[in-house]
Coordinates of C-alpha atoms in Angstrom, one line a residue:
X92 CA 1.7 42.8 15.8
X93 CA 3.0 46.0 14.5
X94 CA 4.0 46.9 11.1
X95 CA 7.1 46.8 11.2
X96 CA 7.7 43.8 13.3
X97 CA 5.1 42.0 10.5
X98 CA 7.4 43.1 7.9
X99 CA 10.4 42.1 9.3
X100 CA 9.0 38.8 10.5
X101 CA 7.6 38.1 6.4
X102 CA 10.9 39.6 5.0
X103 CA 12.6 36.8 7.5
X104 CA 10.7 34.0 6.3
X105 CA 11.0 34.9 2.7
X106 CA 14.7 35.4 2.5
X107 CA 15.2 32.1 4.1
X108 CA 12.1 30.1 1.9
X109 CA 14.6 32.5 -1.1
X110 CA 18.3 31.3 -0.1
X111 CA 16.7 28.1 0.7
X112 CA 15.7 26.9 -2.8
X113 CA 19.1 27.8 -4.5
X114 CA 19.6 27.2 -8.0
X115 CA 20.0 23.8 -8.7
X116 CA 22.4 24.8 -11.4
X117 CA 24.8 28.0 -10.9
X118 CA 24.8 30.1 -14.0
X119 CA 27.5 32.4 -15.6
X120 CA 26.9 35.9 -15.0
X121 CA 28.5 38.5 -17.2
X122 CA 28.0 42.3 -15.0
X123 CA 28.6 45.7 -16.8
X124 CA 28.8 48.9 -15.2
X125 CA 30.3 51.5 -17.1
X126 CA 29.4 54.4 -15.3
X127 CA 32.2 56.1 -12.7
X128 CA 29.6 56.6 -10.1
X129 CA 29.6 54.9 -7.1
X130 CA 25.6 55.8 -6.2
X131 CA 24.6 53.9 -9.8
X132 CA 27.1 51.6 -9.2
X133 CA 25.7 50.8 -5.6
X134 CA 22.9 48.5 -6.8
X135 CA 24.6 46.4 -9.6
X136 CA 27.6 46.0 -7.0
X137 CA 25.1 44.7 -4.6
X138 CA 23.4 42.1 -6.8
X139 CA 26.7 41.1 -8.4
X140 CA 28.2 40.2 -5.2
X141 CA 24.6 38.5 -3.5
X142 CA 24.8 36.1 -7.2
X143 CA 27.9 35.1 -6.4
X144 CA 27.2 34.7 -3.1
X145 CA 23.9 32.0 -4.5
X146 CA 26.9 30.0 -5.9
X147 CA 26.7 32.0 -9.6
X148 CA 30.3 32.5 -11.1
X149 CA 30.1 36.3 -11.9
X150 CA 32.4 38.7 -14.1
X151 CA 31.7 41.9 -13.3
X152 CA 33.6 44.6 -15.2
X153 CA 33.2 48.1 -12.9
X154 CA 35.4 51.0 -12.0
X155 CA 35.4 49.8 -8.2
X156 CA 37.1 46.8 -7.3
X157 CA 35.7 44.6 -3.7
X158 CA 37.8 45.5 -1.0
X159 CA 38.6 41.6 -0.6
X160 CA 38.8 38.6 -3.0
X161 CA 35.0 37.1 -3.3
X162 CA 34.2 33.6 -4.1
X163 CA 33.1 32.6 -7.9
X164 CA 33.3 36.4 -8.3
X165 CA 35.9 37.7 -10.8
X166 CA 36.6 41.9 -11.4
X167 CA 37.7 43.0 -14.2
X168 CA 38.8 46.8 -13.4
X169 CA 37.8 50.3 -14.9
X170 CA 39.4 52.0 -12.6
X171 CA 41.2 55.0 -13.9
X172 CA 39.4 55.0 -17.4
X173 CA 37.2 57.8 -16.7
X174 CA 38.1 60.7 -14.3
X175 CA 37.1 59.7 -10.4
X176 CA 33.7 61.2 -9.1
X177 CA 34.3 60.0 -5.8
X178 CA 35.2 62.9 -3.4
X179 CA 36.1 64.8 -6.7
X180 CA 33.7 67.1 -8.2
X181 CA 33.9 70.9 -7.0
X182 CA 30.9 73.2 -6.4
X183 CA 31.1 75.0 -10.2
X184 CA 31.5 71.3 -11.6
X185 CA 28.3 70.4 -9.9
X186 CA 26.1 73.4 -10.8
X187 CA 27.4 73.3 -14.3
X188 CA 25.4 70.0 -15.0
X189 CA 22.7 72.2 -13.8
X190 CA 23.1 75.1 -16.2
X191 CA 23.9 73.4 -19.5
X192 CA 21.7 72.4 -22.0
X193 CA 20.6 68.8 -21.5
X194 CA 22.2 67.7 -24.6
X195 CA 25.9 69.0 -23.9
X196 CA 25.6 67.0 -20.7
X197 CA 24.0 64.3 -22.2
X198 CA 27.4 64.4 -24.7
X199 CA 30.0 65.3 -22.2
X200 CA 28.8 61.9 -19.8
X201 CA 27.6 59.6 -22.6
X202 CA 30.6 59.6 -25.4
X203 CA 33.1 58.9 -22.9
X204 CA 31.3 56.1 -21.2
X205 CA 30.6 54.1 -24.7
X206 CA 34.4 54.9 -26.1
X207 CA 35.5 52.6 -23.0
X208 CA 34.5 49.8 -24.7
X209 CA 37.6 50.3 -27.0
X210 CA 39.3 49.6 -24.0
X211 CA 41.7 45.9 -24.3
X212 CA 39.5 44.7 -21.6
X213 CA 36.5 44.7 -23.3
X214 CA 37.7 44.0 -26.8
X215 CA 39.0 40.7 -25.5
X216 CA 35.6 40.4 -24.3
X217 CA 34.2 41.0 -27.6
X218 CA 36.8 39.1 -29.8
X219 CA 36.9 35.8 -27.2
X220 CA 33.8 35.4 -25.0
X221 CA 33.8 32.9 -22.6
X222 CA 32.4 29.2 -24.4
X223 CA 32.7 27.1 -21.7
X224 CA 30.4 27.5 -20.0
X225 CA 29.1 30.9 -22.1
X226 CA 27.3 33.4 -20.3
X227 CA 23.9 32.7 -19.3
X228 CA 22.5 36.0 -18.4
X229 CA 23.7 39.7 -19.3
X230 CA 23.5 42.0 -16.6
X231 CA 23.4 45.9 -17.7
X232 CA 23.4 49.5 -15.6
X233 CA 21.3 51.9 -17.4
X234 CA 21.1 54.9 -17.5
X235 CA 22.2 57.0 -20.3
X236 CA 24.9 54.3 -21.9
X237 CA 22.4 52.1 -24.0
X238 CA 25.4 51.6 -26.3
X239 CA 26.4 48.7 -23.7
X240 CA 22.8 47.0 -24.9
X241 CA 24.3 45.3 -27.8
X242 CA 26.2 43.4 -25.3
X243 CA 23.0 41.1 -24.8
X244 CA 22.3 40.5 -28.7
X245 CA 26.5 39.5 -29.3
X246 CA 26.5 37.2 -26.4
X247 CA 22.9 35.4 -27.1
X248 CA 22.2 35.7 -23.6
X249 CA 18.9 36.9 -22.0
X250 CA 19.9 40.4 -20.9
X251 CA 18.6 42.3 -17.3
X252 CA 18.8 46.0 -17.1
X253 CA 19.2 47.5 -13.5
X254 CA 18.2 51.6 -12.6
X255 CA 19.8 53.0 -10.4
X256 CA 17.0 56.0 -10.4
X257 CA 13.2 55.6 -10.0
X258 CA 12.2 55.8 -13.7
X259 CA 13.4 55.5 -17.0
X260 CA 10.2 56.4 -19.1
X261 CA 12.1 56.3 -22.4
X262 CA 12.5 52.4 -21.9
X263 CA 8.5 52.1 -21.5
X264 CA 7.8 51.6 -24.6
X265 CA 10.4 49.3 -25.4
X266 CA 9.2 46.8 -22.1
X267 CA 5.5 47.4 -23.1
X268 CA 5.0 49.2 -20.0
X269 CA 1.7 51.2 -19.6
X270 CA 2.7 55.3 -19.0
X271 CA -0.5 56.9 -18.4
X272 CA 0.6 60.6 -18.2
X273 CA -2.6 61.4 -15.7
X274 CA -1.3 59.8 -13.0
X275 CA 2.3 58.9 -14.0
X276 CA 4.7 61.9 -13.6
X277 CA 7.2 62.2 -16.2
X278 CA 10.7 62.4 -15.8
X279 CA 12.5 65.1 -14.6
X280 CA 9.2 66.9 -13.8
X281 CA 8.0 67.1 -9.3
X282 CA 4.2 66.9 -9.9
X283 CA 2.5 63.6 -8.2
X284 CA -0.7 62.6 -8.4
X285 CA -3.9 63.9 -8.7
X286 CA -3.0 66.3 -10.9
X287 CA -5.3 69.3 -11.9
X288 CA -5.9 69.9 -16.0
X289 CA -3.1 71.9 -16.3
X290 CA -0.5 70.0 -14.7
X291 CA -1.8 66.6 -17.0
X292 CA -1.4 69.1 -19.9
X293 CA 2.1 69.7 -18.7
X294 CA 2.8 66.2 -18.6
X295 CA 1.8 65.2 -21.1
X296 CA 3.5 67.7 -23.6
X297 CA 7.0 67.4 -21.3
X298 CA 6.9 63.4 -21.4
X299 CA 6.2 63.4 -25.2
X300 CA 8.9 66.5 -26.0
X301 CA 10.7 64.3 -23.6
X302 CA 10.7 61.4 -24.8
X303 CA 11.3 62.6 -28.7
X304 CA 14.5 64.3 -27.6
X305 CA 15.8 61.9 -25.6
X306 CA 15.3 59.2 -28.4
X307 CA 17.1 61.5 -30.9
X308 CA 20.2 61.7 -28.7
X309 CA 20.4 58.0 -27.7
X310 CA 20.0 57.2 -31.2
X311 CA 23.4 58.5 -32.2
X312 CA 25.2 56.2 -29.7
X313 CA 24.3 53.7 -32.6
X314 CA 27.5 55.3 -34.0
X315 CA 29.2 53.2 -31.1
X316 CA 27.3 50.3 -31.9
X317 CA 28.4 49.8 -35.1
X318 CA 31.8 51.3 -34.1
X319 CA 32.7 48.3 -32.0
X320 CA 30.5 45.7 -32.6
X321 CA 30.6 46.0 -36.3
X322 CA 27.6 46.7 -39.0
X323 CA 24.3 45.4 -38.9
X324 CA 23.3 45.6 -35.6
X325 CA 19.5 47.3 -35.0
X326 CA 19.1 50.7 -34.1
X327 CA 19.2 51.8 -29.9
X328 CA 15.8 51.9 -29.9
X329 CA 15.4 48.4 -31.3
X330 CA 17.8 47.0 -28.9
X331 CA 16.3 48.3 -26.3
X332 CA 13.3 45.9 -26.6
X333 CA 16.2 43.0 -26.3
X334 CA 15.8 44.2 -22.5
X335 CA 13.8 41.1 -20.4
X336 CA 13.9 42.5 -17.1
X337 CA 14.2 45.8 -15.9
X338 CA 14.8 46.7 -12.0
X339 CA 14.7 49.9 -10.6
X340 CA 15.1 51.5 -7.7
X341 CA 11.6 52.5 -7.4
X342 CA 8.4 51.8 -4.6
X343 CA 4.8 52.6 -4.8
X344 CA 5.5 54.4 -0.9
X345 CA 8.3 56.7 -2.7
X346 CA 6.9 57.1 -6.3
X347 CA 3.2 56.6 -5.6
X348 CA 1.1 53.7 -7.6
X349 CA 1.1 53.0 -11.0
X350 CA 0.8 50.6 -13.8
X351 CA 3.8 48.2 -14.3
X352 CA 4.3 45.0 -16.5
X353 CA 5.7 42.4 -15.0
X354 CA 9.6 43.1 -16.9
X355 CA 9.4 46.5 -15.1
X356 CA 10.7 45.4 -11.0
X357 CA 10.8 48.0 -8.4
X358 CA 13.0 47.5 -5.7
X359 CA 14.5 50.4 -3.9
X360 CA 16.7 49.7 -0.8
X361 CA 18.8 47.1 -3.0
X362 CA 21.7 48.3 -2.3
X363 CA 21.1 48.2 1.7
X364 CA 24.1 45.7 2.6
X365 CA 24.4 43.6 5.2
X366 CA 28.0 45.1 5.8
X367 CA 26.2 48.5 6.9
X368 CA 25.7 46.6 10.3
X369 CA 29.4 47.1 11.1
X370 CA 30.1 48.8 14.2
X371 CA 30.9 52.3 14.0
X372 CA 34.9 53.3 14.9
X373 CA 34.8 54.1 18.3
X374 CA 35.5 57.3 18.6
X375 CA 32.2 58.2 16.3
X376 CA 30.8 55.6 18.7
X377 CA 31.3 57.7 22.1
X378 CA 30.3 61.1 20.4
X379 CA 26.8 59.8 19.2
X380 CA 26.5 58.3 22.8
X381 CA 27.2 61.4 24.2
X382 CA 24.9 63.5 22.2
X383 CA 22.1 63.3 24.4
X384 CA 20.6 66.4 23.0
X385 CA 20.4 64.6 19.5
X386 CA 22.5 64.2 16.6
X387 CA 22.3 65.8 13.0
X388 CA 24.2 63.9 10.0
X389 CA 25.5 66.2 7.6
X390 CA 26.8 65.1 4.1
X391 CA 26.3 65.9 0.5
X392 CA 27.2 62.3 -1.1
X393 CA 29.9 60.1 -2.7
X394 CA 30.7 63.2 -4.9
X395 CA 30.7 66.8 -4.0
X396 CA 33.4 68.6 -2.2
X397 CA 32.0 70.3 0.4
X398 CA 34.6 72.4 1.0
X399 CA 34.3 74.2 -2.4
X400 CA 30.9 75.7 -1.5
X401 CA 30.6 79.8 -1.9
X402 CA 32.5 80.7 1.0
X403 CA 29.2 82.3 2.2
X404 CA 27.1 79.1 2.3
X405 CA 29.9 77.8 4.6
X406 CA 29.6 80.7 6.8
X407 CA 26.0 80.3 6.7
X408 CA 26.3 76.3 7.3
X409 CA 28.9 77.2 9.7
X410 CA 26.4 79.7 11.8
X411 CA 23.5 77.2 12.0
X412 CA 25.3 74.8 13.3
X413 CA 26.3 76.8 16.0
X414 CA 22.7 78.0 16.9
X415 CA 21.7 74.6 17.3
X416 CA 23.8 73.4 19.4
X417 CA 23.4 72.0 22.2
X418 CA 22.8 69.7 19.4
X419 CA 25.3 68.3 17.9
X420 CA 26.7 67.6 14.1
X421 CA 28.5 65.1 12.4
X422 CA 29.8 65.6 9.3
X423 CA 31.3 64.1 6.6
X424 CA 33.8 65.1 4.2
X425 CA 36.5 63.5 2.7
X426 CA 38.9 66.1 3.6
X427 CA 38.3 67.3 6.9
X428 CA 41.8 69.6 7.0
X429 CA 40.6 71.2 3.7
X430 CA 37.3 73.3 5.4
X431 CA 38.1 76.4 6.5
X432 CA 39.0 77.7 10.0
X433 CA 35.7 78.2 12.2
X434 CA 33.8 75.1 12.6
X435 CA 31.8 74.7 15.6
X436 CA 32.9 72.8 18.8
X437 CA 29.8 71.0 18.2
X438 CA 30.5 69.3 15.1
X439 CA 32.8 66.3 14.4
X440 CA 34.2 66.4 10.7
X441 CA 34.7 62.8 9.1
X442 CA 36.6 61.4 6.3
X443 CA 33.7 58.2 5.8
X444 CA 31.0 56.7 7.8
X445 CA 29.1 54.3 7.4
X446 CA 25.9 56.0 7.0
X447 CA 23.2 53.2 7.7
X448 CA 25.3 52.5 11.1
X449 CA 24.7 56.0 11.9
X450 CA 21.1 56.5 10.9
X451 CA 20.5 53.1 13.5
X452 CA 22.0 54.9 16.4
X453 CA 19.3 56.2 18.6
X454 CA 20.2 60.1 19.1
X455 CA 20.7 61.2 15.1
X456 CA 17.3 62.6 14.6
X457 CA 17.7 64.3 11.9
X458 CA 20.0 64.2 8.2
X459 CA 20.9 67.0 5.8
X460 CA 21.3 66.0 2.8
X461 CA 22.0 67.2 -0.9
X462 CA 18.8 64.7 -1.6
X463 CA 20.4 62.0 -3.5
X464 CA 18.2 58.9 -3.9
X465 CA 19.9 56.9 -2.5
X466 CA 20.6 58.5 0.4
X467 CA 17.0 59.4 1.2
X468 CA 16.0 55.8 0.5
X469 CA 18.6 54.8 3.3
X470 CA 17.2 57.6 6.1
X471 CA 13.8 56.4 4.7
X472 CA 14.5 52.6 5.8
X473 CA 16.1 54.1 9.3
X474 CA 13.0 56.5 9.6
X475 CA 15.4 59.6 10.0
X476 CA 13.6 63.0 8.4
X477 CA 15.8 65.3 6.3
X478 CA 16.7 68.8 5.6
X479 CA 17.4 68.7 1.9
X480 CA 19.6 71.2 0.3
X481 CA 19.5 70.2 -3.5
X482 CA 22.6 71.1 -5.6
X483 CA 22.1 69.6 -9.5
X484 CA 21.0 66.3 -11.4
X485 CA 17.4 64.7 -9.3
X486 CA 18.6 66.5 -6.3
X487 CA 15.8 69.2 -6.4
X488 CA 12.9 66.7 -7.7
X489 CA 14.0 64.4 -4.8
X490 CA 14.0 66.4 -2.1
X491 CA 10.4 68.6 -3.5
X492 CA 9.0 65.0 -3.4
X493 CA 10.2 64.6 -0.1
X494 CA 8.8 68.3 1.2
X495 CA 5.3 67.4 0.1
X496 CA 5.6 63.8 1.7
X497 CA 5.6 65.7 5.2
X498 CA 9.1 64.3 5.9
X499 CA 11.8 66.8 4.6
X500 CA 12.5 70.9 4.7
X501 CA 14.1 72.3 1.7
X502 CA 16.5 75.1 1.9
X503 CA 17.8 76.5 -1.6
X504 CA 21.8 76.8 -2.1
X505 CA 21.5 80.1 -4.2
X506 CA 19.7 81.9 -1.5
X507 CA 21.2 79.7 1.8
X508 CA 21.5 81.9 4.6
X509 CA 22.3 81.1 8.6
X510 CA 18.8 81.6 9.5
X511 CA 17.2 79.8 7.1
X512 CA 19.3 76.9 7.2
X513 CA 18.5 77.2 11.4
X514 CA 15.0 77.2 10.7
X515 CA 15.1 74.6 8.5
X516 CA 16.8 72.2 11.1
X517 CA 14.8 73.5 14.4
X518 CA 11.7 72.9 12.4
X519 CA 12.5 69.1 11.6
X520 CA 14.2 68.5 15.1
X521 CA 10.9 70.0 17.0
X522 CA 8.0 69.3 15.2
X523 CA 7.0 66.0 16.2
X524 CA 4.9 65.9 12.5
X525 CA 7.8 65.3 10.2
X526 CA 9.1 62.0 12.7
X527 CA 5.1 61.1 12.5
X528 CA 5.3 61.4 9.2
X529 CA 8.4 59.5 8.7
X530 CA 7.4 56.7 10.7
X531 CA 4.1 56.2 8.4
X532 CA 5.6 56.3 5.2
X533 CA 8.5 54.0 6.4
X534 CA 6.5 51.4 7.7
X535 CA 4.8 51.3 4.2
X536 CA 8.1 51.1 2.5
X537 CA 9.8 48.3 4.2
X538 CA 6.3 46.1 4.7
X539 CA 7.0 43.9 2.1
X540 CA 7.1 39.8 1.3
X541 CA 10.2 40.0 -0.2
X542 CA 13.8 42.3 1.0
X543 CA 14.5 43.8 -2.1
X544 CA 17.9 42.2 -2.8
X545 CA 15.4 38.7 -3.2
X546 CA 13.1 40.3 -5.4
X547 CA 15.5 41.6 -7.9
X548 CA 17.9 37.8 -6.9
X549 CA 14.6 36.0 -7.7
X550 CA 13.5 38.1 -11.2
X551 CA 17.2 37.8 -12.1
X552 CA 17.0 33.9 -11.5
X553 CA 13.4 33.5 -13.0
X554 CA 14.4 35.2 -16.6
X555 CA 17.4 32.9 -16.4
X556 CA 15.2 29.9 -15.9
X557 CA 13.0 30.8 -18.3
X558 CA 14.6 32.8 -21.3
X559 CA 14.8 35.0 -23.7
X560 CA 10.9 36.9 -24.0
X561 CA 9.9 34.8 -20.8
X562 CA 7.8 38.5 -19.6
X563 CA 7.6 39.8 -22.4
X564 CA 4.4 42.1 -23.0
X565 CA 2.5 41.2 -26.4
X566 CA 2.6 45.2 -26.5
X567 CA 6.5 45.0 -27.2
X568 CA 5.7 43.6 -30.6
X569 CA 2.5 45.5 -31.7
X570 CA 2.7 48.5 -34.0
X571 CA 2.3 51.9 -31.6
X572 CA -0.9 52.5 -33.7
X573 CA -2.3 49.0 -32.2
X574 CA -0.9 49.2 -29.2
X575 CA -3.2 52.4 -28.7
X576 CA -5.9 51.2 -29.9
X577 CA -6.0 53.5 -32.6
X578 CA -7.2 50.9 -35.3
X579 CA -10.1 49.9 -32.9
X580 CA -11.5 53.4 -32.2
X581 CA -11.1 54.3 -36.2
X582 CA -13.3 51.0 -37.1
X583 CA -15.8 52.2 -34.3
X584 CA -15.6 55.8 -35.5
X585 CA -16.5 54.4 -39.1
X586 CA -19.2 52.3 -38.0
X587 CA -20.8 55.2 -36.0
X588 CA -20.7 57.0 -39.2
X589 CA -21.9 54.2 -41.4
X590 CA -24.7 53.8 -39.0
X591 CA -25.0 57.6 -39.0
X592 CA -25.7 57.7 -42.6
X593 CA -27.4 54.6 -42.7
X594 CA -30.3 56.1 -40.2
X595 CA -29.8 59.2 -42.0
X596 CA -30.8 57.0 -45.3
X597 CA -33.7 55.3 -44.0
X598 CA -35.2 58.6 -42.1
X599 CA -35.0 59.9 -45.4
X600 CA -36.6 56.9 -47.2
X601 CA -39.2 56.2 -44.6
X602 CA -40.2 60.2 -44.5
X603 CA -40.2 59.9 -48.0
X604 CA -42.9 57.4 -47.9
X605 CA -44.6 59.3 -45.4
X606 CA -44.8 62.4 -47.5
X607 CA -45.8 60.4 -50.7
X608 CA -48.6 58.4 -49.1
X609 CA -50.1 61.7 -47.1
X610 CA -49.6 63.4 -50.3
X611 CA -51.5 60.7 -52.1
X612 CA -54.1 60.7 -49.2
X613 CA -54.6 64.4 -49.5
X614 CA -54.7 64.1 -53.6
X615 CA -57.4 61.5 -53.0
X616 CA -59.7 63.0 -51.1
X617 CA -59.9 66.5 -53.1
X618 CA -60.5 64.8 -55.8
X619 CA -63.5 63.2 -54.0
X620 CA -64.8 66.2 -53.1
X621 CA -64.7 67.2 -56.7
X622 CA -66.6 65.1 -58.1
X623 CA -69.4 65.5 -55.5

């Protein structure tokens, strides 16, 4: 049986053996996503909706309301707190998050995220929780906003982080997770294992520097903390080890293998929905169809305006996708009228799709993409290689990753040009290596016991069961001088030293002997001949 019919066929039985044994007592559910992002919002949408689905009464406080009343789901909006990301960020807003220092970004996204919880909605929240029943479980999205973590300690309830990007190594420490810096890239850095000397040695220093800065600035989001939830409460850092689960969107086929503790759940391809099976409109229906020559999907995300690009990376956009016709292109953006004059007969210019319809369809063979994770994770799943033209944020480390997998071209927006961008495309559309290549490494990603909606469902469920500390790692607790070992290797350096000296002693002691006996020997026997 092939892989991928194996897969499905296990992922089949599982999700049924999973929906199967519901909960033989629905929980309260209390879901926070505070960031105005619809790709970090995609997976703690997606599990908030599947609980309620399982029969869990959920409040879920987001900036994007469901499209249609949900059973024993309740939204409480954020919509129009924070300026809309969706189809709103130019070009220059984009590439400034690329060429600010970390720590203005980090201030200009962070302190506006945590002051929402000011807001009436969540100060009734915090003034009049829910009693009966009281909330069972805390659901968090992470990323930079660990001011929301003190949610978990106010409530009582066991608290579940979800990542909407592949790693988070600040929080390893905090869920006793193993980061072994010679095989464990750090974050924000491309390098994958094996790794020569100098690349570990780069690791190693960025994931420490890292790691130090990052700590400094989430520790002043303490100032929130105390702002809102009053004084006392422990430091960020401290209430990060309240965390008892955290899933990410993360798999050994993307990220490669390495250590995890059992709090730590990968599950990329979460927020894959079941509604992505809707039939495409018709009229994007009859185009793919008709594209017997093959398709292309083009679109940079939830975010960027495309149409505020340098006018000469349209032109050169514009210009490649002319030479490749007979091929043709479709293309979203969320303004269509607002591109400039020129497009190509061969492309078809779209407010929305719904992108894992089009990836099924049999003639797109190929997906440009500004190398979003989630995105990739979606032409992943459909087995659809990628051009990847990177603008800010994870964009370039995605798509690098991608380009040394085999399944993805990269083509720089500083220096974008029509014939590189052509080349880029032709190269992916007819060398049979990069759909080889895709193939392999998506059969690996989706061969898996569990979907992994009912992997993060049944972690989500278990610490519910369970409690409070119920995974735990003993390494959580330990003093970081312990938890290395550090104690344990200073005791054996002392006793190789004791024993050192020790030897050293009785060498001495016993040559000593030696001397003093040859000496007396030697003594004895002149005198002998002396008296002879």
């Amino acid at each position: 049986m092939a892989v991928a019919a194996r897969a499905a066929l296990l992922s089949g039985i599982a999700m049924i053996a999973c929906w199967q044994c519901a909960p033989s007592e629905a929980l309260r559910i209390l879901v926070i996503s505070p960031l105005n992002s619809r790709s970090h919002d995609a997976m703690s949408d997606r599990l908030a909706k599947a609980l309620a689905a399982r029969g869990h009464q959920v409040d879920a406080y987001s900036h994007h309301p469901p499209k249609k009343p949900l059973a024993n789901y309740r939204h409480h909006s954020l919509a129009g707190t924070l300026p809309a990301f969706t189809n709103n960020m130019s070009y220059s807003e984009a590439r400034q998050f690329r060429g600010d220092p970390p720590r203005l970004v980090f201030k200009r996204i962070v302190e506006p995220v945590c002051e929402l919880m000011g807001l009436p909605v969540f100060e009734r929240l915090l003034r009049e929780p829910p009693r009966d029943p009281a909330y069972d479980l805390v659901v968090l999205q992470m990323f930079v906003a660990d001011c929301y973590l003190a949610w978990g300690r106010h409530l009582g309830a066991p608290l579940v982080g979800l990542s909407a990007i592949s790693s988070l190594d600040w929080f390893s420490g905090a869920l006793g997770n193993p980061f072994n810096a010679a095989i464990t890239p750090a974050f924000a850095t491309d390098l994958h294992a094996p790794m020569d000397f100098w690349q570990r040695l780069y690791n190693a220093a960025w994931s420490a520097f890292a790691s130090h800065s990052l700590g400094r600035m989430f520790a002043e989001q303490h100032s929130f903390v105390e702002r809102y939830f009053g004084a006392g409460y422990p430091s960020i850092e401290e209430l990060r080890r309240d965390l008892d689960l955290l899933v990410v969107n993360s798999h050994y086929s993307l990220d490669g293998v390495k250590p995890l503790t059992q709090a730590l759940v990968p599950a990329a391809g979460m927020h894959i929905s079941p509604e992505d099976n809707a039939t495409l409109p018709e009229q994007v229906q009859r185009w793919l169809d008709a594209s017997e020559h093959g398709c292309v999907y083009f679109t940079f995300g939830s975010m960027l305006r495309i149409e505020t690009l340098p006018r000469a990376a349209l032109e050169a956009i514009y210009a490649a996708f002319g030479n490749v016709a007979p091929v043709r292109v479709l293309m979203k953006i969320a303004r269509p009228e607002a591109l400039p004059p020129g497009l190509p007969a061969n492309v078809m210019p779209q407010p929305w799709f719904s992108q894992v319809q089009v990836f099924k369809h049999k003639n797109v063979k190929a997906f440009i993409t500004h190398g979003g994770l989630m995105s990739s994770i979606e032409a992943i799943s459909s087995k659809i290689p990628m051009i990847g033209i990177p603008i800010f944020g994870d964009q370039p480390y995605n798509v690098k990753t991608n380009v040394r997998k085999g399944i993805a071209t990269y083509v720089d927006i500083d220096s974008i040009t029509a014939d590189k961008l052509t080349r880029a495309i032709k190269d992916v559309l007819d060398d049979p290596s990069y759909r080889d290549n895709m193939n392999r490494l998506s059969e690996k990603f989706v061969d898996r016991p569990m979907t992994p909606l009912d992997t993060a469902i049944y972690w989500v469920e278990y610490v519910a069961r369970h409690g409070k500390r119920c995974l735990r790692s003993p390494l959580v607790d330990m003093p970081w001088w312990q938890a290395n070992l550090l104690d344990v290797y200073a005791f054996v350096a002392c006793v190789l030293i004791l024993a050192y000296y020790i030897l050293k002693f009785l060498v001495k002691k016993i040559c000593g002997v030696c001397c003093a006996s040859r000496d007396q020997s030697s003594s004895g026997k002149l005198q002998s001949k002396k008296k002879r």
